[in-house]
CSV table of C-alpha atoms in Angstrom, one decimal:
chain,number,residue,atom,x,y,z
A,13,MET,CA,-5.9,-42.4,36.3
A,14,ALA,CA,-6.0,-41.2,39.9
A,15,LYS,CA,-3.0,-39.2,40.8
A,16,LYS,CA,-1.0,-40.4,43.9
A,17,ASP,CA,0.0,-38.4,46.9
A,18,LEU,CA,3.1,-36.2,46.6
A,19,VAL,CA,5.9,-37.3,48.8
A,20,LEU,CA,7.8,-34.4,50.5
A,21,SER,CA,11.4,-35.5,51.0
A,22,ASP,CA,12.2,-32.5,53.2
A,23,PRO,CA,9.3,-30.4,54.6
A,24,SER,CA,11.6,-27.6,55.4
A,25,GLN,CA,12.5,-27.0,51.8
A,26,PRO,CA,10.2,-25.2,49.3
A,27,VAL,CA,8.5,-27.1,46.5
A,28,GLN,CA,9.4,-26.0,42.9
A,29,TRP,CA,6.7,-26.3,40.3
A,30,ASN,CA,7.0,-26.2,36.5
A,31,ILE,CA,4.3,-26.4,33.8
A,32,VAL,CA,5.1,-27.3,30.2
A,33,VAL,CA,2.8,-27.7,27.2
A,34,ASN,CA,4.2,-30.3,24.9
A,35,THR,CA,1.6,-29.9,22.0
A,36,VAL,CA,0.2,-27.1,19.9
A,37,HIS,CA,-2.3,-25.9,22.4
A,38,ILE,CA,-3.2,-22.7,24.3
A,39,LEU,CA,-3.1,-23.1,28.1
A,40,GLY,CA,-4.4,-20.8,30.9
A,41,TYR,CA,-3.9,-22.2,34.4
A,42,LYS,CA,-4.3,-21.5,38.1
A,43,ILE,CA,-2.5,-23.3,41.0
A,44,TRP,CA,-3.4,-23.2,44.7
A,45,LYS,CA,-2.3,-24.7,48.0
A,46,GLN,CA,-4.3,-25.4,51.1
A,47,ALA,CA,-2.8,-25.6,54.6
A,48,PRO,CA,-3.7,-28.8,56.6
A,49,GLY,CA,-6.9,-28.3,58.6
A,50,ASN,CA,-7.8,-25.2,56.6
A,51,THR,CA,-10.7,-24.9,54.1
A,52,ASP,CA,-9.4,-21.9,52.2
A,53,TRP,CA,-7.3,-22.3,49.1
A,54,GLU,CA,-4.4,-19.9,48.6
A,55,LEU,CA,-3.7,-18.9,45.0
A,56,ILE,CA,0.0,-19.6,44.2
A,57,LYS,CA,-0.1,-18.4,40.6
A,58,GLU,CA,-2.4,-17.8,37.7
A,59,GLY,CA,-0.7,-17.7,34.3
A,60,VAL,CA,-0.7,-18.5,30.6
A,61,SER,CA,1.7,-20.7,28.6
A,62,THR,CA,1.6,-18.3,25.6
A,63,ASP,CA,3.6,-15.3,26.9
A,64,ASN,CA,7.3,-15.1,27.5
A,65,ILE,CA,7.0,-15.5,31.2
A,66,ALA,CA,8.3,-18.8,32.6
A,67,ASP,CA,5.7,-21.0,34.1
A,68,ASN,CA,7.5,-22.0,37.2
A,69,GLY,CA,8.1,-20.9,40.7
A,70,GLU,CA,8.2,-22.2,44.3
A,71,PHE,CA,6.1,-22.3,47.4
A,72,SER,CA,6.5,-23.5,51.0
A,73,VAL,CA,4.3,-26.4,52.2
A,74,GLU,CA,4.0,-28.8,55.1
A,75,LYS,CA,2.9,-32.4,55.3
A,76,GLY,CA,-0.9,-32.9,55.0
A,77,ALA,CA,-1.2,-29.8,52.8
A,78,LYS,CA,-3.0,-30.0,49.5
A,79,PHE,CA,-2.0,-28.8,46.0
A,80,SER,CA,-4.5,-28.1,43.2
A,81,TYR,CA,-4.3,-27.0,39.6
A,82,TRP,CA,-6.9,-25.9,37.1
A,83,MET,CA,-6.1,-25.9,33.4
A,84,GLY,CA,-8.1,-24.4,30.5
A,85,ILE,CA,-6.8,-25.9,27.3
A,86,GLY,CA,-7.7,-24.9,23.7
A,87,SER,CA,-7.0,-24.9,20.0
A,88,THR,CA,-8.8,-23.5,17.0
A,89,VAL,CA,-8.8,-27.1,15.6
A,90,PRO,CA,-11.3,-29.4,17.3
A,91,GLU,CA,-10.5,-32.9,18.7
A,92,THR,CA,-6.8,-32.7,18.9
A,93,GLU,CA,-4.5,-34.6,21.3
A,94,PHE,CA,-2.9,-32.5,24.0
A,95,GLU,CA,-0.1,-33.2,26.5
A,96,ILE,CA,0.9,-31.0,29.4
A,97,SER,CA,3.5,-31.8,32.1
A,98,VAL,CA,3.3,-30.6,35.6
A,99,VAL,CA,6.6,-31.2,37.5
A,100,LEU,CA,6.9,-30.8,41.3
A,101,SER,CA,10.4,-31.0,42.8
A,102,GLN,CA,12.4,-30.3,45.8
A,103,ASN,CA,16.1,-29.3,45.9
A,104,GLY,CA,16.2,-29.8,42.1
A,105,LYS,CA,14.9,-33.4,42.3
A,106,VAL,CA,11.5,-34.5,41.0
A,107,MET,CA,9.4,-35.5,44.0
A,108,GLU,CA,8.0,-39.0,44.2
A,109,ASN,CA,4.7,-38.9,42.1
A,110,GLY,CA,5.7,-35.3,41.2
A,111,LEU,CA,5.8,-35.8,37.4
A,112,ILE,CA,2.2,-35.5,36.2
A,113,LEU,CA,1.2,-35.9,32.6
A,114,GLU,CA,-2.1,-34.5,31.6
A,115,LYS,CA,-3.1,-36.1,28.3
A,116,GLY,CA,-6.4,-36.1,26.4
A,117,LEU,CA,-8.4,-34.9,23.5
A,118,THR,CA,-10.0,-31.5,23.2
A,119,ASN,CA,-13.8,-31.6,22.5
A,120,GLU,CA,-15.6,-30.7,19.3
A,121,ASP,CA,-15.2,-27.0,20.2
A,122,GLY,CA,-11.5,-27.4,20.6
A,123,VAL,CA,-11.4,-27.1,24.4
A,124,ALA,CA,-10.6,-29.2,27.4
A,125,ARG,CA,-10.4,-28.5,31.1
A,126,ARG,CA,-8.5,-30.3,33.9
A,127,LEU,CA,-8.8,-29.9,37.7
A,128,GLU,CA,-6.7,-31.9,40.1
A,129,LYS,CA,-6.3,-31.9,43.9
A,130,LEU,CA,-3.3,-33.7,45.4
A,131,LYS,CA,-2.0,-34.2,49.0
A,132,PHE,CA,1.5,-33.8,50.3
A,133,VAL,CA,2.6,-36.6,52.6
B,21,MET,CA,-29.8,10.8,-10.1
B,22,LYS,CA,-33.5,11.4,-9.2
B,23,ARG,CA,-34.5,10.0,-12.6
B,24,LEU,CA,-32.3,6.9,-12.2
B,25,ALA,CA,-33.7,5.9,-8.8
B,26,PRO,CA,-37.0,4.6,-10.0
B,27,ALA,CA,-35.3,2.6,-12.7
B,28,ILE,CA,-32.9,1.0,-10.3
B,29,PHE,CA,-35.7,0.3,-7.9
B,30,LEU,CA,-37.7,-1.4,-10.7
B,31,PHE,CA,-34.7,-3.4,-11.8
B,32,LEU,CA,-33.9,-4.7,-8.3
B,33,SER,CA,-37.6,-5.5,-7.7
B,34,SER,CA,-37.7,-7.5,-10.9
B,35,ILE,CA,-34.8,-9.6,-9.7
B,36,MET,CA,-36.0,-10.0,-6.2
B,37,LEU,CA,-39.6,-10.9,-7.2
B,38,SER,CA,-38.5,-13.5,-9.7
B,39,GLN,CA,-36.4,-15.1,-7.0
B,40,GLU,CA,-38.6,-15.3,-4.0
B,41,THR,CA,-36.3,-17.6,-2.3
B,42,ALA,CA,-33.1,-15.7,-2.9
B,43,SER,CA,-30.8,-18.3,-4.2
B,44,GLU,CA,-29.4,-19.9,-1.1
B,45,ALA,CA,-26.0,-18.7,-2.2
B,46,THR,CA,-25.2,-22.4,-2.6
B,47,GLU,CA,-21.5,-23.2,-2.1
B,48,ASP,CA,-19.1,-20.4,-2.3
B,49,MET,CA,-17.6,-21.5,-5.6
B,50,ILE,CA,-15.7,-18.3,-5.8
B,51,SER,CA,-13.8,-18.9,-2.6
B,52,ASN,CA,-13.4,-22.7,-2.8
B,53,PHE,CA,-11.8,-22.6,-6.2
B,54,TYR,CA,-8.5,-21.6,-4.6
B,55,SER,CA,-7.6,-24.2,-2.1
B,56,ILE,CA,-5.8,-27.6,-1.8
B,57,PRO,CA,-7.9,-30.7,-1.0
B,58,ASP,CA,-8.3,-31.5,2.8
B,59,ILE,CA,-7.4,-35.1,2.1
B,60,PRO,CA,-5.8,-35.4,-1.4
B,61,ALA,CA,-6.1,-39.2,-1.7
B,62,LEU,CA,-9.8,-39.1,-1.1
B,63,ASP,CA,-10.3,-36.1,-3.3
B,64,PHE,CA,-8.4,-37.9,-6.1
B,65,LEU,CA,-10.9,-40.8,-6.0
B,66,SER,CA,-13.9,-38.5,-5.3
B,67,SER,CA,-14.5,-40.7,-2.3
B,68,ASP,CA,-16.4,-39.6,0.9
B,69,PRO,CA,-16.2,-42.4,3.4
B,70,ASP,CA,-17.9,-42.3,6.8
B,71,ASN,CA,-14.8,-43.2,8.8
B,72,ILE,CA,-11.3,-42.0,8.3
B,73,SER,CA,-8.6,-43.8,10.2
B,74,LYS,CA,-6.0,-41.5,11.8
B,75,PRO,CA,-3.1,-43.6,13.1
B,76,SER,CA,-0.9,-41.5,15.4
B,77,THR,CA,1.8,-44.1,16.1
B,78,THR,CA,3.8,-46.4,14.0
B,79,ARG,CA,2.1,-49.4,15.7
B,80,GLU,CA,-1.3,-48.0,14.8
B,81,LEU,CA,-0.2,-47.3,11.2
B,82,VAL,CA,1.1,-50.9,10.8
B,83,THR,CA,-2.2,-52.2,12.2
B,84,SER,CA,-4.2,-50.0,9.8
B,85,LEU,CA,-2.2,-51.1,6.8
B,86,TYR,CA,-2.5,-54.8,7.8
B,87,ASN,CA,-6.3,-54.3,8.2
B,88,ALA,CA,-6.4,-52.8,4.7
B,89,LEU,CA,-5.8,-56.3,3.2
B,90,ASP,CA,-8.3,-59.1,3.3
B,91,GLU,CA,-7.4,-62.8,4.1
B,92,ASP,CA,-6.4,-63.4,0.4
B,93,GLY,CA,-4.0,-60.4,0.5
B,94,LYS,CA,-6.3,-58.3,-1.7
B,95,VAL,CA,-6.8,-54.6,-1.0
B,96,LYS,CA,-10.1,-53.8,0.7
B,97,GLN,CA,-12.3,-51.2,-0.8
B,98,GLY,CA,-13.4,-48.1,1.2
B,99,LEU,CA,-10.0,-47.6,2.9
B,100,ALA,CA,-9.3,-44.1,4.2
B,101,LEU,CA,-6.1,-43.3,6.1
B,102,GLU,CA,-4.9,-39.8,7.2
B,103,ILE,CA,-1.4,-39.8,8.6
B,104,LYS,CA,0.6,-37.0,10.2
B,105,PRO,CA,4.4,-37.7,9.8
B,106,SER,CA,5.2,-35.5,12.8
B,107,TYR,CA,3.4,-38.0,15.0
B,108,LEU,CA,4.9,-41.1,13.3
B,109,LEU,CA,8.4,-39.7,13.4
B,110,ASN,CA,7.8,-38.7,17.0
B,111,ILE,CA,9.0,-35.2,16.4
B,112,PRO,CA,7.4,-33.1,19.2
B,113,VAL,CA,5.9,-29.8,18.1
B,114,ASN,CA,4.6,-27.4,20.8
B,115,LEU,CA,3.0,-24.0,20.4
B,116,GLN,CA,6.2,-22.1,20.5
B,117,ASP,CA,7.7,-24.3,17.8
B,118,TYR,CA,4.6,-23.8,15.8
B,119,GLN,CA,4.9,-20.1,16.0
B,120,ASP,CA,8.7,-19.7,15.7
B,121,ASP,CA,10.1,-22.7,13.8
B,122,GLU,CA,9.1,-22.7,10.1
B,123,PHE,CA,10.3,-26.2,9.5
B,124,LYS,CA,8.3,-27.6,12.4
B,125,TYR,CA,5.2,-25.6,11.3
B,126,MET,CA,5.5,-27.1,7.9
B,127,LEU,CA,6.0,-30.6,9.3
B,128,TYR,CA,3.1,-30.3,11.6
B,129,ASN,CA,0.9,-29.2,8.7
B,130,THR,CA,2.0,-32.0,6.5
B,131,GLN,CA,-0.5,-34.9,6.0
B,132,VAL,CA,-0.1,-38.1,4.1
B,133,SER,CA,-3.3,-40.0,3.0
B,134,VAL,CA,-4.2,-43.3,1.4
B,135,ALA,CA,-7.6,-44.3,0.1
B,136,SER,CA,-9.2,-47.1,-1.9
B,137,LEU,CA,-12.5,-47.4,-3.8
B,138,ALA,CA,-14.2,-49.9,-6.1
B,139,SER,CA,-13.3,-49.0,-9.7
B,140,SER,CA,-16.1,-47.6,-11.7
B,141,GLY,CA,-17.5,-50.2,-14.1
B,142,ASP,CA,-15.9,-53.2,-12.4
B,143,ILE,CA,-16.3,-53.6,-8.7
B,144,ALA,CA,-13.8,-56.5,-8.7
B,145,ASN,CA,-11.1,-54.0,-9.4
B,146,THR,CA,-9.9,-51.4,-6.8
B,147,ASP,CA,-8.6,-47.9,-7.3
B,148,LEU,CA,-5.9,-47.2,-4.8
B,149,SER,CA,-4.7,-43.6,-4.2
B,150,TRP,CA,-2.2,-41.8,-2.1
B,151,GLY,CA,-1.6,-38.2,-1.4
B,152,VAL,CA,0.4,-35.5,0.4
B,153,ARG,CA,-0.7,-32.1,1.5
B,154,MET,CA,1.6,-29.5,3.0
B,155,VAL,CA,1.0,-25.9,4.2
B,156,ILE,CA,4.2,-24.0,3.7
B,157,PHE,CA,2.9,-21.0,5.6
B,158,ASP,CA,-0.4,-19.4,6.4
B,159,ASN,CA,-0.7,-16.1,8.1
B,160,SER,CA,-4.5,-16.6,8.4
B,161,ASP,CA,-3.9,-19.5,10.9
B,162,PRO,CA,-4.8,-18.1,14.4
B,163,MET,CA,-2.7,-20.7,16.2
B,164,SER,CA,0.5,-19.3,14.5
B,165,ASP,CA,-0.3,-15.8,15.9
B,166,ARG,CA,1.2,-15.1,19.3
B,167,ASP,CA,-1.1,-12.2,20.0
B,168,PHE,CA,-4.2,-14.4,19.3
B,169,THR,CA,-3.1,-17.3,21.4
B,170,ASN,CA,-2.0,-15.0,24.3
B,171,MET,CA,-5.4,-13.2,24.2
B,172,ILE,CA,-7.3,-16.5,24.3
B,173,ALA,CA,-5.2,-17.9,27.2
B,174,LYS,CA,-5.7,-14.8,29.3
B,175,GLN,CA,-9.4,-15.0,28.7
B,176,PHE,CA,-9.4,-18.6,29.8
B,177,VAL,CA,-7.7,-17.6,33.1
B,178,GLU,CA,-10.2,-14.7,33.6
B,179,GLY,CA,-13.0,-17.2,33.2
B,180,GLY,CA,-11.4,-19.8,35.4
B,181,PRO,CA,-12.6,-20.7,38.9
B,182,ASP,CA,-11.6,-18.6,42.0
B,183,SER,CA,-10.9,-21.8,43.9
B,184,PRO,CA,-10.9,-25.6,43.2
B,185,GLU,CA,-14.1,-25.9,45.1
B,186,SER,CA,-16.0,-23.4,42.9
B,187,SER,CA,-15.1,-25.1,39.6
B,188,ASP,CA,-17.9,-26.1,37.3
B,189,GLU,CA,-16.6,-28.1,34.4
B,190,GLU,CA,-19.7,-27.7,32.2
B,191,GLU,CA,-19.8,-24.0,32.6
B,192,GLU,CA,-16.1,-23.6,32.1
B,193,LEU,CA,-16.1,-25.6,28.9
B,194,LYS,CA,-19.0,-23.6,27.5
B,195,GLU,CA,-17.2,-20.4,28.3
B,196,MET,CA,-13.9,-21.5,26.8
B,197,ALA,CA,-15.7,-22.7,23.6
B,198,LYS,CA,-17.3,-19.2,23.3
B,199,ILE,CA,-13.9,-17.5,23.8
B,200,ILE,CA,-12.3,-19.6,21.1
B,201,LYS,CA,-15.2,-19.2,18.7
B,202,GLU,CA,-15.5,-15.5,19.0
B,203,GLY,CA,-11.8,-14.9,19.0
B,204,LYS,CA,-11.4,-17.0,15.9
B,205,LYS,CA,-14.2,-15.2,14.2
B,206,GLU,CA,-12.6,-11.8,14.9
B,207,PHE,CA,-9.2,-13.1,13.8
B,208,VAL,CA,-10.5,-14.4,10.5
B,209,LYS,CA,-12.3,-11.1,9.8
B,210,ASN,CA,-9.1,-9.2,10.4
B,211,HIS,CA,-6.9,-11.6,8.4
B,212,TRP,CA,-9.2,-12.3,5.5
B,213,ASN,CA,-6.5,-11.3,3.0
B,214,ALA,CA,-3.4,-12.8,4.8
B,215,SER,CA,-0.7,-14.4,2.7
B,216,TRP,CA,-0.5,-18.2,2.5
B,217,LEU,CA,1.0,-21.0,0.4
B,218,ALA,CA,0.2,-24.7,0.2
B,219,VAL,CA,1.0,-27.6,-2.0
B,220,SER,CA,-0.6,-31.0,-2.6
B,221,TYR,CA,0.1,-34.1,-4.6
B,222,ALA,CA,-2.1,-37.2,-5.3
B,223,GLY,CA,-1.6,-40.2,-7.4
B,224,GLY,CA,-3.4,-43.5,-8.0
B,225,THR,CA,-3.4,-46.9,-9.5
B,226,ARG,CA,-6.1,-49.4,-10.6
B,227,LEU,CA,-5.5,-52.8,-9.1
B,228,LYS,CA,-6.8,-55.6,-11.3
B,229,GLY,CA,-8.8,-58.0,-9.2
B,230,SER,CA,-7.8,-55.8,-6.2
B,231,GLU,CA,-4.3,-57.5,-6.3
B,232,ILE,CA,-1.7,-55.2,-4.9
B,233,THR,CA,0.9,-56.4,-7.5
B,234,GLU,CA,-1.5,-55.8,-10.5
B,235,GLY,CA,-1.6,-52.0,-10.6
B,236,ASN,CA,-1.9,-49.6,-13.6
B,237,SER,CA,-1.6,-45.9,-13.1
B,238,ILE,CA,-4.8,-43.9,-13.2
B,239,GLY,CA,-3.0,-40.6,-12.9
B,240,HIS,CA,-1.3,-37.9,-10.8
B,241,GLN,CA,-2.0,-34.4,-9.9
B,242,PHE,CA,0.1,-31.7,-8.4
B,243,LEU,CA,-1.4,-28.5,-7.0
B,244,VAL,CA,0.1,-25.2,-5.7
B,245,ALA,CA,-2.3,-22.6,-4.2
B,246,GLY,CA,-1.8,-19.4,-2.2
B,247,GLY,CA,-2.5,-15.8,-1.7
B,248,PHE,CA,-0.6,-12.5,-1.4
B,249,ARG,CA,-1.9,-9.9,1.0
B,250,ILE,CA,-2.3,-6.5,-0.6
B,251,SER,CA,-2.3,-3.8,2.1
B,252,THR,CA,-5.5,-3.9,4.2
B,253,PHE,CA,-8.0,-4.1,1.3
B,254,GLY,CA,-7.0,-6.8,-1.1
B,255,GLN,CA,-5.5,-10.2,-1.9
B,256,LEU,CA,-4.1,-11.7,-5.0
B,257,GLY,CA,-4.9,-15.4,-5.0
B,258,TYR,CA,-3.3,-17.9,-7.3
B,259,GLN,CA,-3.5,-21.6,-8.2
B,260,ALA,CA,-1.5,-23.8,-10.5
B,261,LYS,CA,-2.4,-27.4,-11.2
B,262,TRP,CA,-0.8,-30.1,-13.3
B,263,SER,CA,-2.6,-33.3,-13.8
B,264,GLU,CA,-2.4,-36.5,-15.8
B,265,GLU,CA,-5.6,-38.5,-15.5
B,266,LEU,CA,-7.0,-41.6,-17.1
B,267,ARG,CA,-10.4,-40.7,-18.7
B,268,GLU,CA,-12.8,-43.6,-18.9
B,269,GLU,CA,-14.4,-42.5,-22.2
B,270,THR,CA,-11.1,-42.7,-24.1
B,271,GLU,CA,-9.0,-45.0,-21.9
B,272,MET,CA,-6.2,-42.5,-22.5
B,273,TYR,CA,-4.5,-40.0,-20.3
B,274,PHE,CA,-5.5,-36.3,-20.2
B,275,GLU,CA,-2.5,-34.1,-19.4
B,276,GLU,CA,-3.7,-30.7,-18.3
B,277,PHE,CA,-2.3,-27.6,-16.9
B,278,GLU,CA,-4.4,-25.1,-15.1
B,279,LEU,CA,-3.3,-21.7,-14.1
B,280,SER,CA,-5.5,-19.0,-12.5
B,281,SER,CA,-5.3,-15.9,-10.5
B,282,ARG,CA,-7.8,-13.7,-8.7
B,283,LEU,CA,-7.7,-10.2,-7.3
B,284,THR,CA,-10.1,-9.6,-4.5
B,285,ILE,CA,-10.8,-6.1,-3.2
B,286,LYS,CA,-13.1,-5.7,-0.2
B,287,GLY,CA,-14.7,-2.5,0.8
B,288,LYS,CA,-16.2,-1.5,4.2
B,289,SER,CA,-18.3,-4.6,4.3
B,290,THR,CA,-21.1,-3.6,1.9
B,291,LEU,CA,-19.3,-3.5,-1.4
B,292,ASN,CA,-16.7,-6.0,-2.7
B,293,PHE,CA,-15.0,-6.5,-6.1
B,294,PHE,CA,-13.0,-9.3,-7.8
B,295,ALA,CA,-11.4,-10.1,-11.1
B,296,GLU,CA,-10.2,-13.6,-12.1
B,297,ILE,CA,-8.3,-15.0,-15.1
B,298,GLY,CA,-7.6,-18.6,-15.9
B,299,TYR,CA,-6.0,-20.7,-18.5
B,300,ASN,CA,-6.4,-24.5,-18.8
B,301,PRO,CA,-4.7,-26.0,-21.8
B,302,LEU,CA,-4.8,-29.7,-22.7
B,303,LEU,CA,-1.1,-30.4,-23.0
B,304,ASN,CA,-1.4,-33.6,-25.2
B,305,LYS,CA,-4.2,-32.3,-27.4
B,306,GLU,CA,-2.8,-34.0,-30.5
B,307,ASP,CA,-3.7,-37.4,-28.9
B,308,PHE,CA,-7.4,-36.4,-28.9
B,309,GLU,CA,-7.8,-34.6,-32.1
B,310,SER,CA,-9.7,-37.6,-33.5
B,311,PHE,CA,-12.2,-37.5,-30.7
B,312,GLU,CA,-15.0,-35.0,-31.7
B,313,GLU,CA,-16.6,-35.1,-28.3
B,314,ILE,CA,-13.5,-33.8,-26.6
B,315,ASN,CA,-12.8,-30.1,-26.6
B,316,THR,CA,-9.1,-29.8,-27.2
B,317,GLU,CA,-9.0,-26.1,-27.8
B,318,ARG,CA,-9.1,-24.2,-24.6
B,319,ASP,CA,-9.5,-20.4,-24.4
B,320,LEU,CA,-8.5,-18.0,-21.7
B,321,SER,CA,-11.3,-17.8,-19.2
B,322,TRP,CA,-12.1,-14.7,-17.2
B,323,LEU,CA,-14.6,-13.4,-14.7
B,324,GLY,CA,-15.2,-10.2,-12.9
B,325,GLY,CA,-17.8,-9.0,-10.6
B,326,PHE,CA,-19.0,-7.1,-7.6
B,327,GLU,CA,-21.5,-7.6,-4.8
B,328,PHE,CA,-23.4,-5.0,-2.8
B,329,LEU,CA,-25.2,-5.5,0.5
B,330,ILE,CA,-28.8,-4.3,-0.1
B,331,THR,CA,-30.0,-5.2,3.3
B,332,LYS,CA,-29.3,-7.8,6.0
B,333,ASP,CA,-28.8,-11.2,4.3
B,334,LEU,CA,-29.5,-9.9,0.9
B,335,TRP,CA,-26.7,-9.2,-1.6
B,336,LEU,CA,-27.0,-8.0,-5.1
B,337,ASN,CA,-24.2,-9.6,-7.2
B,338,ALA,CA,-23.2,-8.9,-10.7
B,339,GLY,CA,-20.8,-10.8,-12.9
B,340,VAL,CA,-19.3,-10.4,-16.4
B,341,GLY,CA,-17.0,-12.7,-18.4
B,342,SER,CA,-16.9,-16.2,-19.8
B,343,GLU,CA,-17.3,-17.7,-16.4
B,344,ALA,CA,-20.0,-15.3,-15.0
B,345,ASP,CA,-22.4,-18.2,-14.2
B,346,ARG,CA,-19.9,-19.4,-11.6
B,347,PHE,CA,-20.5,-16.2,-9.6
B,348,VAL,CA,-24.1,-15.3,-10.5
B,349,GLU,CA,-26.4,-18.3,-10.3
B,350,GLY,CA,-29.9,-19.3,-9.3
B,351,ASN,CA,-33.3,-18.3,-10.5
B,352,GLY,CA,-34.2,-14.9,-11.7
B,353,ILE,CA,-30.9,-13.8,-13.2
B,354,GLN,CA,-31.2,-10.6,-15.1
B,355,VAL,CA,-28.9,-9.6,-17.9
B,356,LEU,CA,-28.3,-6.0,-18.6
B,357,SER,CA,-25.7,-4.9,-21.2
B,358,GLY,CA,-23.9,-8.3,-20.9
B,359,ILE,CA,-23.7,-8.1,-17.1
B,360,LYS,CA,-25.5,-10.8,-15.2
B,361,PHE,CA,-27.3,-9.7,-12.0
B,362,GLY,CA,-28.6,-11.9,-9.2
B,363,ILE,CA,-29.5,-11.9,-5.6
B,364,ALA,CA,-27.9,-14.1,-2.9
B,365,ASP,CA,-28.6,-14.5,0.8
B,366,LYS,CA,-25.0,-14.3,1.8
B,367,GLN,CA,-21.7,-12.8,0.8
B,368,ARG,CA,-20.1,-14.7,-2.0
B,369,ILE,CA,-16.8,-13.0,-2.4
B,370,GLN,CA,-14.5,-14.5,0.2
B,371,ALA,CA,-10.8,-14.6,0.3
B,372,PRO,CA,-9.3,-17.9,-0.9
B,373,THR,CA,-8.2,-20.0,2.1
B,374,ARG,CA,-6.4,-23.2,2.6
């Protein structure tokens, strides 16, 4: 299902992000932002869900900017159902269209990959 | 030693020449003996269906069970269901729970199964079975190891794209599959003797005319299997099985108990040893004393052996004991002083795994 644009309630406030893996899977991820009218992507964070470091943070953004995430998902067991939540919020409130659920099935090698680009409006 | 060398050479040559196609090591009977069935209900009926239904919600389960009956309310044959209670009970288990919460680990690794098959001898009847398998703990499970999962995740990130524009799904999936495969291979190699414990149960009934209300028990079996790690070089495997099974030839129930244990010692990768002992008494042997064709007196069985890597993909194996054929098999077996020698194209002494 195509993801919808992310609605900024207050462009002067930073956007908080949080990634949570809800199933028994390994996750490596990268997140970027792109300023309006710019072709370069700026890396916000690259991380893993398997360490003790929280998978959240914040970044500043303006209307028309883009947000992207890449996820490498894996398990030693093939063809298992995974579920990962990406939550984007402002001032502690989830943004409109800011709760994204990535669901699917790993392939016969036990891996899956997700790439998404979203626009802030 | 110089005098022995030609004799050893001749001995090995005689085995190898008589076995031009080094016995393709067949199945690793030595390893597979200590394990619990993947799907106990199917194992109980010795059924191997093409499709196994895996309902993951209560709704899907109800649909599967409904579809298991025909329009007359009779049980269909060829049914195979594998159910994970953690999905049905909607108890979320994530990787952290899997690694830190023993109860959730056990729940996640619990599976219920149901199967049906035409009864042997009368296809109008249906054998219906049910089973449960549960892994209590397993230190050879890579997903339960934080170091392993962390290493894999970091490698995923290293192999990830530099920007969303440079991402190539096919290449990334291929790279991640390689990371998982190689990481798992290394983990298994380093944890071959890890401790583990698993249990399973299966039972069944014969439905006359496939009617769900017309069942007669065909038996039950309960199995416990596991292994204890011994330092870096060994593992003590064990298995206990109790079963009560209807035997076609007598129309009576066999009640058996099977207890066995195996010590495996692995060397630097070229020389491995093992020793195994087993006891399998017929608990109700007095019921069968009038049947001459049934062996009611069971002895202690034992087996010991070693394997030695001669060259790449060529192992010399030797076994001694009442069950030696289980380890040394194929053509060209040589017997020397009661010890059976053979050649295999791959290693046969593996640690028992779930």
